[in-house]
Coordinates of C-alpha atoms in Angstrom, one line a residue:
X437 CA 5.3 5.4 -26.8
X438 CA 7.9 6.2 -23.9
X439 CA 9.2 9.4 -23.9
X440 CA 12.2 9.2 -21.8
X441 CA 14.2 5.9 -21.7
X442 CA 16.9 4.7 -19.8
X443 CA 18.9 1.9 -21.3
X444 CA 20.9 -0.3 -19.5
X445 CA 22.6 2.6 -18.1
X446 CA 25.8 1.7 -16.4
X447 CA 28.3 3.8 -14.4
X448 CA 31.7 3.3 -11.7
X449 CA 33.2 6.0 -9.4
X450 CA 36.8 4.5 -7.6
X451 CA 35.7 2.1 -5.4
X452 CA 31.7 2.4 -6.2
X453 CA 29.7 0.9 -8.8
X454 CA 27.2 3.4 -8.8
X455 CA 24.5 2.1 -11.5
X456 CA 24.4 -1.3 -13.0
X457 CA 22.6 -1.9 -15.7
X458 CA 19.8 0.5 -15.2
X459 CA 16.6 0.2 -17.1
X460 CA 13.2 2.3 -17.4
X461 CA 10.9 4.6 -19.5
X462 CA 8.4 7.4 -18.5
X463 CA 5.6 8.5 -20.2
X464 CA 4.7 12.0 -21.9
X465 CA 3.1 14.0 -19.5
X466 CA 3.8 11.9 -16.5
X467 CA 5.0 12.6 -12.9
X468 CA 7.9 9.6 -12.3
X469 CA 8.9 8.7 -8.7
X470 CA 12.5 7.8 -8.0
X471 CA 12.9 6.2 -5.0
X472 CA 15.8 4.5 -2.9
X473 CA 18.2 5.3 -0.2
X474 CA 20.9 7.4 -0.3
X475 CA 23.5 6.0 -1.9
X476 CA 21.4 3.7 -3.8
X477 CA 22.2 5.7 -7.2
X478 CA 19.6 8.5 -7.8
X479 CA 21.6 11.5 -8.0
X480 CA 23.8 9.4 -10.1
X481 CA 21.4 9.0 -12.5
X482 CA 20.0 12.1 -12.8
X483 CA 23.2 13.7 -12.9
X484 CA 23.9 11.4 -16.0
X485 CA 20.4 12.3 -17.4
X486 CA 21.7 16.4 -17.0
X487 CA 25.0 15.8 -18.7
X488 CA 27.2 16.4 -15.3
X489 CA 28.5 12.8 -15.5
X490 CA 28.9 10.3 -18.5
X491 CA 27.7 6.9 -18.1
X492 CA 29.8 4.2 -19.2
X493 CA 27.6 2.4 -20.8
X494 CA 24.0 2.7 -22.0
X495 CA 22.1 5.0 -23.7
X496 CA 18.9 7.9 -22.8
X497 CA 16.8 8.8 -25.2
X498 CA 14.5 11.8 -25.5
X499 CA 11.1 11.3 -27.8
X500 CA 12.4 8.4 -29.9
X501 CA 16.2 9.9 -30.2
X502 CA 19.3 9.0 -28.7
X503 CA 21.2 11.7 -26.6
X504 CA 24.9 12.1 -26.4
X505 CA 25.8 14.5 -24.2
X506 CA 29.4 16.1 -23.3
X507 CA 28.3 18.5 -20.5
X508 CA 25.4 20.2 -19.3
X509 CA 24.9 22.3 -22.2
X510 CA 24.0 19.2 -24.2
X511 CA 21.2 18.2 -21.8
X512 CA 20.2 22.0 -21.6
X513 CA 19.9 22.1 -25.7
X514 CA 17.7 18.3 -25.9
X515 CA 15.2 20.2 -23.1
X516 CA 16.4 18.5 -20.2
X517 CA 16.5 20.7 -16.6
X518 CA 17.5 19.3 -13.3
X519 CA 16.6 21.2 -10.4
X520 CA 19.4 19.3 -7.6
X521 CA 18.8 19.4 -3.7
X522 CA 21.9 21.3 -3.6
X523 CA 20.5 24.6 -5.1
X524 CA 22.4 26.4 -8.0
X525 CA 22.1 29.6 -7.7
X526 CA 24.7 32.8 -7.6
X527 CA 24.2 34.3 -4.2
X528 CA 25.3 37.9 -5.1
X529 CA 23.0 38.2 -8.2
X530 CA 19.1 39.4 -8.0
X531 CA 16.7 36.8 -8.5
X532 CA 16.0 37.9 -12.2
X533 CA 19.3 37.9 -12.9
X534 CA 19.8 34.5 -11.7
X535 CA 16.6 33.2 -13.7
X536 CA 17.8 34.9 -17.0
X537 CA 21.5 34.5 -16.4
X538 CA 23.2 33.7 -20.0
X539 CA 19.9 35.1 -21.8
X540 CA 19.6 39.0 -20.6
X541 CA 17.2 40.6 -23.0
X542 CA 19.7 43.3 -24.5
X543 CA 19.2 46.3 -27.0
X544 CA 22.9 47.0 -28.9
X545 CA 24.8 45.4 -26.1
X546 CA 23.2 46.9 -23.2
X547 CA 21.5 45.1 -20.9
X548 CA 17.7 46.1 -20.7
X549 CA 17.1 45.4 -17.0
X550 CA 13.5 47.0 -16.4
X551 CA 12.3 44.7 -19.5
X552 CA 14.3 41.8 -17.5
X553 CA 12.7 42.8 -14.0
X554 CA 8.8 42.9 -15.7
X555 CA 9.0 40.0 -17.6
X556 CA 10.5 37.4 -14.4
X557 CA 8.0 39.6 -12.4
X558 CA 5.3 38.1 -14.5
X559 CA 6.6 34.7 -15.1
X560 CA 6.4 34.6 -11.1
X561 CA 3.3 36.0 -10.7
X562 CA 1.5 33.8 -13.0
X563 CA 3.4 30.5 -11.6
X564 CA 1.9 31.7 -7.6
X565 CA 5.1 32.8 -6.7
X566 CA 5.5 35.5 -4.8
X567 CA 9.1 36.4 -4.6
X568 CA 10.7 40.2 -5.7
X569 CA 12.6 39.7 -8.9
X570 CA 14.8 42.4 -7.9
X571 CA 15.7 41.1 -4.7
X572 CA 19.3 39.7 -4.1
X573 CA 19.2 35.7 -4.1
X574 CA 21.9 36.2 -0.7
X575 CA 18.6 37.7 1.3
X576 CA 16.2 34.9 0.5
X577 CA 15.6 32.1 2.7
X578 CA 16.4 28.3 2.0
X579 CA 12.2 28.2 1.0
X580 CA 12.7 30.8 -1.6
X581 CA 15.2 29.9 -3.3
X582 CA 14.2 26.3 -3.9
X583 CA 11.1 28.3 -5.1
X584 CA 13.3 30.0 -7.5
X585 CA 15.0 27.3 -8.4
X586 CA 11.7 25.8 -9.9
X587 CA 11.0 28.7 -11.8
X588 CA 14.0 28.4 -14.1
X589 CA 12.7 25.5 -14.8
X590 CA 8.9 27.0 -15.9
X591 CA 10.8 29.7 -17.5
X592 CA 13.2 27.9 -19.8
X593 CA 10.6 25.5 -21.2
X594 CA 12.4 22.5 -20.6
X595 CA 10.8 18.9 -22.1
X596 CA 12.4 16.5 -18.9
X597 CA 12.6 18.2 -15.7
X598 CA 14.2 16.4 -12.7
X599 CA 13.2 17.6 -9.0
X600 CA 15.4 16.5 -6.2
X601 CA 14.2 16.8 -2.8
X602 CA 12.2 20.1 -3.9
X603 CA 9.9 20.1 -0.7
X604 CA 13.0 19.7 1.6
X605 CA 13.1 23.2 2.7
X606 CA 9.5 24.4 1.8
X607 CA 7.0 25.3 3.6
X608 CA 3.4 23.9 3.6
X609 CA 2.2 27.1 1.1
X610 CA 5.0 26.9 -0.9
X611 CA 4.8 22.9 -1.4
X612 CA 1.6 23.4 -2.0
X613 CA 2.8 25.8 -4.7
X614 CA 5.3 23.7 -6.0
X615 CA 2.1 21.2 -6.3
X616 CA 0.0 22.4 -8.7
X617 CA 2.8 24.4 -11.0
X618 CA 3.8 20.0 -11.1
X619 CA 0.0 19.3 -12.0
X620 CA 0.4 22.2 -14.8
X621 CA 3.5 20.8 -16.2
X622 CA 1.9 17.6 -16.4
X623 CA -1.2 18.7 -18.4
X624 CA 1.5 20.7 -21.1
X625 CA 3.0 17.0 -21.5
X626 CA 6.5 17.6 -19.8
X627 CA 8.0 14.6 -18.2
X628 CA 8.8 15.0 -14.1
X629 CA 11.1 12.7 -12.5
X630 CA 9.9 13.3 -9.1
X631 CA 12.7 12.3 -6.6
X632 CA 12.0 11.9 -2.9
X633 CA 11.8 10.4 0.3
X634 CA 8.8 11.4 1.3
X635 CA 6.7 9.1 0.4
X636 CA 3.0 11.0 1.1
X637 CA 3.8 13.4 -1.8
X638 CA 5.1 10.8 -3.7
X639 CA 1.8 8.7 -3.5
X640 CA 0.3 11.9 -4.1
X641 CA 2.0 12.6 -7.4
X642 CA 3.7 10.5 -9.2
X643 CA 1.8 8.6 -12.1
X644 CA 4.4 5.9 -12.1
X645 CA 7.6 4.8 -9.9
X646 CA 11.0 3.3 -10.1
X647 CA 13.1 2.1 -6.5
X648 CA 16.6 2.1 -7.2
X649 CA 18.9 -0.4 -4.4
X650 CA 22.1 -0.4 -4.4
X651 CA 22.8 1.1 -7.9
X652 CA 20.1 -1.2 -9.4
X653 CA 16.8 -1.7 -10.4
X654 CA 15.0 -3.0 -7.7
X655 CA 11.1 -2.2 -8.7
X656 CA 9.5 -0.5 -11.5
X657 CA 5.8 0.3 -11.2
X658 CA 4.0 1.7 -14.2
X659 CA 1.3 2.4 -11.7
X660 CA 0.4 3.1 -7.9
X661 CA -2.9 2.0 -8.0
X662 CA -2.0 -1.5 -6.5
X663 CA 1.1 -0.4 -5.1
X664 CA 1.7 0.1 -0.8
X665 CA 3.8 2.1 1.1
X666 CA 4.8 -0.6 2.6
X667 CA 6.3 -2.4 -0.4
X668 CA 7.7 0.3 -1.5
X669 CA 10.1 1.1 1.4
X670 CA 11.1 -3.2 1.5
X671 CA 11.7 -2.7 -2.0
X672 CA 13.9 0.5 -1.0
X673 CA 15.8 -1.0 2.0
X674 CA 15.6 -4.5 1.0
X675 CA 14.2 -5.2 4.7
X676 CA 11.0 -4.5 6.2
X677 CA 11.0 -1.7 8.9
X678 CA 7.8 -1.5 10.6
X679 CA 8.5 1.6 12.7
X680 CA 10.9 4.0 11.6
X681 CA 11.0 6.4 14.4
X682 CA 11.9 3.2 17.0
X683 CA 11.6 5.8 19.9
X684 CA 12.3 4.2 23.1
X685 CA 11.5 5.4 26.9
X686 CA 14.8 6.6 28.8
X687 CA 14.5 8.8 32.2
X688 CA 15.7 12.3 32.0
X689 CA 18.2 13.3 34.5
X690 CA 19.5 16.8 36.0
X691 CA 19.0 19.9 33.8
X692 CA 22.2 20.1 31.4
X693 CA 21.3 23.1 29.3
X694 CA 19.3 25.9 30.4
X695 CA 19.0 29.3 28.3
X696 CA 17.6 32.6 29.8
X697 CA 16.4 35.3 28.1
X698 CA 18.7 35.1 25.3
X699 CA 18.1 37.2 22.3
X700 CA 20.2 38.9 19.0
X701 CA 19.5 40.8 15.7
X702 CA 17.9 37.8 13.9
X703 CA 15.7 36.8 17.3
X704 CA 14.9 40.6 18.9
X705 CA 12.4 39.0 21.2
X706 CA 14.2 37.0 24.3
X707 CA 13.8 33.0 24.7
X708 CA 14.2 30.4 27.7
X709 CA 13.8 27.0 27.7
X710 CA 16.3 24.5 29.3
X711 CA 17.1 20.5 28.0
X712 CA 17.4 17.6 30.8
X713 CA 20.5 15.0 30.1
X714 CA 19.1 11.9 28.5
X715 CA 16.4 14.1 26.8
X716 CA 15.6 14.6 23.2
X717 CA 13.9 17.8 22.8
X718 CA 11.9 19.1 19.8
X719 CA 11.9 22.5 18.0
X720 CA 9.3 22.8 15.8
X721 CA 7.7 25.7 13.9
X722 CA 7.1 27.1 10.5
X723 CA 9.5 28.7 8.1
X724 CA 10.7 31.9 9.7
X725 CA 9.3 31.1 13.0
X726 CA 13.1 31.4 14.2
X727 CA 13.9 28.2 15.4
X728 CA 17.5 28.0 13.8
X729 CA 18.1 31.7 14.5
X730 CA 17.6 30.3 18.2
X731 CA 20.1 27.6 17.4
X732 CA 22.8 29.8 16.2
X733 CA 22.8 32.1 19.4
X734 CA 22.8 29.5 21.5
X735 CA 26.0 27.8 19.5
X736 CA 27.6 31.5 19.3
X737 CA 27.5 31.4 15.6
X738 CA 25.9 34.4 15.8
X739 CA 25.9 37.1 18.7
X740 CA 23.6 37.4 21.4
X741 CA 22.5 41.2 22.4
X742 CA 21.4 39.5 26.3
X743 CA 20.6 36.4 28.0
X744 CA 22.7 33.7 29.8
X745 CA 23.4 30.0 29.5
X746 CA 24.5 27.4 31.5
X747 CA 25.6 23.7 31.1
X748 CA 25.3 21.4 34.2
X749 CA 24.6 25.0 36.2
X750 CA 28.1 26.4 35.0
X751 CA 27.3 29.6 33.3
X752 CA 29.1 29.7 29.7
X753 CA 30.9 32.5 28.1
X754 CA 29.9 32.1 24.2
X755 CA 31.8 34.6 22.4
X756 CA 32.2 32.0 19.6
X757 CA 31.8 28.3 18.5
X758 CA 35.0 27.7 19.4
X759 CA 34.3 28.7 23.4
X760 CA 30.9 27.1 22.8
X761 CA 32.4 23.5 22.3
X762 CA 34.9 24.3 25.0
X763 CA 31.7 24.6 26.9
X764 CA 30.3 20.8 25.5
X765 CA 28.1 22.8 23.0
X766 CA 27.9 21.5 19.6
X767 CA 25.5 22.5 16.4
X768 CA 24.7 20.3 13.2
X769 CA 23.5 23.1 11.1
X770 CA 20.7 22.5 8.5
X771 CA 22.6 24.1 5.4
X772 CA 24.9 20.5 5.1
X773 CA 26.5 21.9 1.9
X774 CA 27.4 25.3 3.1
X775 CA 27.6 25.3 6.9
X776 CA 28.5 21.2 7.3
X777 CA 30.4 19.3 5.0
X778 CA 34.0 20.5 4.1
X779 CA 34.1 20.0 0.3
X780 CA 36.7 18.8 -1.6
X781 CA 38.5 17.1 1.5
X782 CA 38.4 13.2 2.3
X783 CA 35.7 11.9 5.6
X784 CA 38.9 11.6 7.3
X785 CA 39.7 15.1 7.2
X786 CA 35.9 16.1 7.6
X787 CA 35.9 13.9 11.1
X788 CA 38.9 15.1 12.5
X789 CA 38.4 19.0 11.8
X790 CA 37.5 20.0 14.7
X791 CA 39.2 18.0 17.6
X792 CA 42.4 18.0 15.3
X793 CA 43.9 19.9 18.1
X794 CA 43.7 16.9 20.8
X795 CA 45.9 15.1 17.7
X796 CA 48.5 17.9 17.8
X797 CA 51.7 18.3 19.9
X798 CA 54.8 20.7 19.2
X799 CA 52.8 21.5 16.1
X800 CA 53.3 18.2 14.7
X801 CA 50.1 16.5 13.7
X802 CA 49.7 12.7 14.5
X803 CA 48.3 10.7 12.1
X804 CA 47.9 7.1 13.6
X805 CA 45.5 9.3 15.7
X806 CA 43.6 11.1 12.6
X807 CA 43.1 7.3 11.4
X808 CA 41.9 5.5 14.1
X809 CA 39.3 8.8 14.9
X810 CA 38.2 8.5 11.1
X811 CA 38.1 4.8 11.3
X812 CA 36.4 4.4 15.3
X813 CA 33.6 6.6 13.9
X814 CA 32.8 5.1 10.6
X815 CA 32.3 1.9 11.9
X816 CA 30.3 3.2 15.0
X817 CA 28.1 5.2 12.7
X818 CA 27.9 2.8 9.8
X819 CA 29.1 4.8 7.3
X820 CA 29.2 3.3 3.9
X821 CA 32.2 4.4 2.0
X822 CA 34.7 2.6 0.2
X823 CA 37.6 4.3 1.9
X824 CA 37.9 6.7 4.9
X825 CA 40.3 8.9 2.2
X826 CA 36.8 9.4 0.2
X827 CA 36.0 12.5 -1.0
X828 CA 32.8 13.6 1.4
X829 CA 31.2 15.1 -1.7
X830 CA 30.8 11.4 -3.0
X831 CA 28.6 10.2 0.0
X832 CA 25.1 10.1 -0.1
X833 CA 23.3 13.0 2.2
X834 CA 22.7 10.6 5.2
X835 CA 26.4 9.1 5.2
X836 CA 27.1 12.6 5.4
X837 CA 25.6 13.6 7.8
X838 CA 27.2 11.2 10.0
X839 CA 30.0 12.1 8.9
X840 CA 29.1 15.7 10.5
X841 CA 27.8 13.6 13.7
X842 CA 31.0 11.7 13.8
X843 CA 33.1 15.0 13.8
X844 CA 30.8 16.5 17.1
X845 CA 31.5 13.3 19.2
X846 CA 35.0 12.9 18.6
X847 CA 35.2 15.8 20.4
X848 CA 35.9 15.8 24.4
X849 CA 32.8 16.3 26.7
X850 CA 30.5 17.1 24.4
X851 CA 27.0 17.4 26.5
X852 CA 24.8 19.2 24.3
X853 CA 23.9 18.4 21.1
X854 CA 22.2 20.7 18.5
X855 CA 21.0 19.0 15.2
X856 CA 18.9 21.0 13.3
X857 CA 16.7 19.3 10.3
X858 CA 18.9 16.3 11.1
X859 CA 17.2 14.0 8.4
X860 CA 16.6 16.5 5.4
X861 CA 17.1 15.1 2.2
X862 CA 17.8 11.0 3.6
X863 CA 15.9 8.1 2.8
X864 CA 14.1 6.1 5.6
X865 CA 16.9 3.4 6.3
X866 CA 19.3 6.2 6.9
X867 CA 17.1 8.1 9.3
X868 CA 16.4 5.1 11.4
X869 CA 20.0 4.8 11.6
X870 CA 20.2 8.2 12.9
X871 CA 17.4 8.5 15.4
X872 CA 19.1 5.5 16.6
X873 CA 22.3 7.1 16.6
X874 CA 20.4 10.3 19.0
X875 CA 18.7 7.4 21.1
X876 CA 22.2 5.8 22.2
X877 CA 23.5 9.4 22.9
X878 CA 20.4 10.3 24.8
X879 CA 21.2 7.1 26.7
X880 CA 24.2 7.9 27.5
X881 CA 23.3 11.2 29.3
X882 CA 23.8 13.7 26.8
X883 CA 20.9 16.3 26.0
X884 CA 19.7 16.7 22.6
X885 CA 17.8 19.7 20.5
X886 CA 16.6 18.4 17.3
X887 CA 15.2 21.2 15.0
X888 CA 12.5 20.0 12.5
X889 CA 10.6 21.6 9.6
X890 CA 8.8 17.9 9.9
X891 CA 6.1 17.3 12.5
X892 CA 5.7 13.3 12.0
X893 CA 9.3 13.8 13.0
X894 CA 9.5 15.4 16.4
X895 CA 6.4 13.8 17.4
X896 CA 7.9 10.1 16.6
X897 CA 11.3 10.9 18.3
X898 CA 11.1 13.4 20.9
X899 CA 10.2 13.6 24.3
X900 CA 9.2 17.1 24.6
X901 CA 8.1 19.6 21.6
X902 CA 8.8 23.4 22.1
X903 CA 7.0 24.9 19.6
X904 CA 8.0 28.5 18.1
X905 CA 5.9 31.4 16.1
X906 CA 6.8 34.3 15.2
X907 CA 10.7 34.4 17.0
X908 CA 9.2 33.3 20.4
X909 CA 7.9 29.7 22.1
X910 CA 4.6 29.7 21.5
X911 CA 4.2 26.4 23.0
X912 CA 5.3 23.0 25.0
X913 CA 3.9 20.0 24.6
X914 CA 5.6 16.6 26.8
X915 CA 5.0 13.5 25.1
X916 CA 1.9 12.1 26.5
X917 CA 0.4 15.5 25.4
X918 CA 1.6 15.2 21.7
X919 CA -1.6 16.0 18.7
X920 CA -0.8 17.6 15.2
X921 CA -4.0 19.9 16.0
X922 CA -2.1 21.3 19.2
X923 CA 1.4 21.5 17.4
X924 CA 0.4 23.3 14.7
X925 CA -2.1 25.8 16.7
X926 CA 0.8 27.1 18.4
X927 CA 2.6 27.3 15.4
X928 CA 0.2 29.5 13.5
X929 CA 0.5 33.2 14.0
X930 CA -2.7 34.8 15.6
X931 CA -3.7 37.9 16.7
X932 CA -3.3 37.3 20.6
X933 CA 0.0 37.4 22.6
X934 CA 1.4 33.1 21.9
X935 CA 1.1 31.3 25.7
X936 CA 2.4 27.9 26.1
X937 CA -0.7 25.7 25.3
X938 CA 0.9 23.1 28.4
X939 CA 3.7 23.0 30.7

């Protein structure tokens, strides 16, 4: 007998029919894929599943019994956790706190903190992760708290546990963590819904799988064993696409960025390297290895202690972002949520942010201008909304994330473009919309830095890999030199002094 059931589950935002008559059950003790593109209704439904949202019609049911929920709590009380991409955490509290928040062991109304610090100390112990309870969630990194996010989970015994994009900011250790603490929950009978895009870990997995297009049910597979990847991503994008990364020969021209010896508080050690116009050049590293800390001195977001930078041989004064874009500098930060997306306010308003200024005279804004910006870009990008007055929050992560790409090139001679993990969290019809999006630019002569945490990645779509360990480049690797073997050697910390491994 099912365990979990959806039943014809049905739900409309303005504008947006989200879910249509959605239908599927998962075993006990199963791990469920659920695939589609953004936008194609998973976070919908899982947010419907967690109590968040109501459906409008259809029903869930939970071991034979119909759930009715009227918020979270509900879903909390019938056993049901769901672990978002967007991480819910309270920055300023210690990770114990955090895990036990609402349930603080107490002794006549006094909090009994040591008992609270030993017992989440165990929990995380015994589930392989190795994290200080005590430690403020504000000082861990993206990895960790996803880590910690997935212990709340483990810790408050839930029956249906929903993981959204978990290995999007992990590391190889800590996926492989995340791994068998899913294999454990499997063998004490939970239900996982296991929602991703990549596909490797969902073959890896997932016991059974259901592709959502479009808001509906566009495959259910009680098994994989007869199941491809390749029918899976047709059955996701409706189209086949026989090579996502589409990368495409261009010649490089003059050098457009070059960076000497810069260095700051987060990157103590100084770094050089310099992007050609037309080029697409790849960061890569592991966790920590202080590829976005390189980013953010570079962009100004944070300050540089030395070094000196130029763009097309003019040396640039980066006090701040602001002078930075002045400069034709622009960064796509990997934190969309926090350091991307302005919530709460239309795409409009998220596109036009920062070159409002060119749409201002006498401090009178223009908004014929605001309008055709907005609408210019969302049909150059192909974003799919309903309005350009849509709340950003509503889009899926890879309309987005245009959005964010949209906002850098309505600016005025923008020449270098930073993107850092530009495809986190986006299905593979929206990522080959965006390398596309970085090819034309390339093409067009501007230089591009992608950051990745995802070596298929920079190897399909760059033309040269910098590789960093440890806060330096450890290695550079052009194109016809690219191997996973080489890539990750220079990525791995070791005992001698890094060297570039070619040049």
């Amino acid at each position: 007998m099912s365990f979990l059931e959806f039943s014809h589950i049905s739900k409309t935002y303005p504008g947006v029919k989200a879910l249509s008559d959605v239908s599927f059950s998962v075993e006990k003790g199963a791990v469920h894929g659920l695939m589609g593109e953004n936008g194609a209704g998973k976070s919908t439904l899982i947010r419907v599943l967690s109590g968040d949202q109501q459906a409008d019609g259809g029903e869930i049911s939970i071991d034979g019994q119909a759930q009715k929920y009227a918020s979270t709590r509900d879903a909390f009380h019938a056993g049901v956790i769901v672990i978002h991409q967007e991480l819910q955490l309270v920055p300023e509290l210690t990770v114990a706190e955090n895990l036990r928040l609402g349930r603080f062991p107490a002794n006549a109304g006094v909090i009994q903190a040591r008992q609270m610090f030993s017992e989440v100390g165990e929990k995380l112990k015994s589930a392989g992760i190795d994290i200080d309870p005590r430690r403020k969630v504000k000082t861990l990194s993206i990895g960790e708290r996803q880590m910690v996010e997935i212990a709340k989970a483990i810790m408050l015994d839930a029956r249906v546990i929903a993981l959204d994009e978990p290995t999007s900011s992990l590391s190889s250790r800590e996926s492989e963590i995340l791994f068998a603490l899913i294999e454990r929950l499997r063998a004490e009978g939970k239900v996982i819904l296991y929602i991703s895009h990549r596909l490797d870990e969902v073959f890896r997995l997932c016991d059974s799988l259901t592709v959502l297009r479009d808001g509906k049910l566009a495959a259910h597979h009680p098994s994989l064993k007869d199941v491809t990847r390749e029918q899976v991503v047709a059955e996701m994008v409706g189209r086949e696409i026989s090579n996502v990364w589409g990368w495409r020969p261009r010649k490089a021209g003059e050098v457009r960025l070059k960076v000497d010896g810069i260095s700051g508080e987060k990157l103590p050690q100084p770094a050089s390297f310099e992007v050609h116009a037309g080029e697409i050049l790849g960061f890569f590293g592991l966790i920590g290895a202080g590829r976005s800390e390189l980013m953010r001195l570079v962009y100004a977001a944070d300050a540089a202690d030395a070094g000196k930078i130029t763009v097309d041989g003019k040396p640039v004064r980066s006090a701040d972002p602001h002078q930075a874009i002045r400069a034709g500098i622009v960064l796509c930060s990997e934190d969309r949520k926090h350091d991307g997306i302005i919530q709460g306010r239309s795409l409009e308003e998220n596109i036009n942010i920062s070159s409002r200024r060119h749409h201002t005279r006498l401090g009178i804004l223009n908004p014929k201008k605001e309008i055709e910006v907005a609408e210019t870009f969302i049909k150059k990008l192909k974003v799919r909304t309903p309005s350009r007055k849509q709340d950003i929050v509503n889009l899926s992560g890879g309309n987005q994330q245009k959005v964010i790409l949209g906002r850098w090139l309505s600016e005025e001679g923008i020449r270098v473009l930073i993107v850092d993990e530009p495809t986190r969290g986006i299905d593979v019809g929206a990522k080959s919309e965006i390398y596309d999006i970085l090819y034309q630019l390339a093409e067009d002569g501007m230089a591009i830095v992608v950051v990745s945490s995802e070596l298929p990645e920079v190897m399909g779509i760059c033309d040269r890999i910098l590789v960093m360990c440890g806060g330096r480049i450890s290695g550079e690797l052009r194109r016809d030199q690219f191997a996973e073997k080489a890539i990750l050697a220079a990525a791995l910390p070791d005992k001698k002094t890094p060297t570039a491994i070619a040049s």
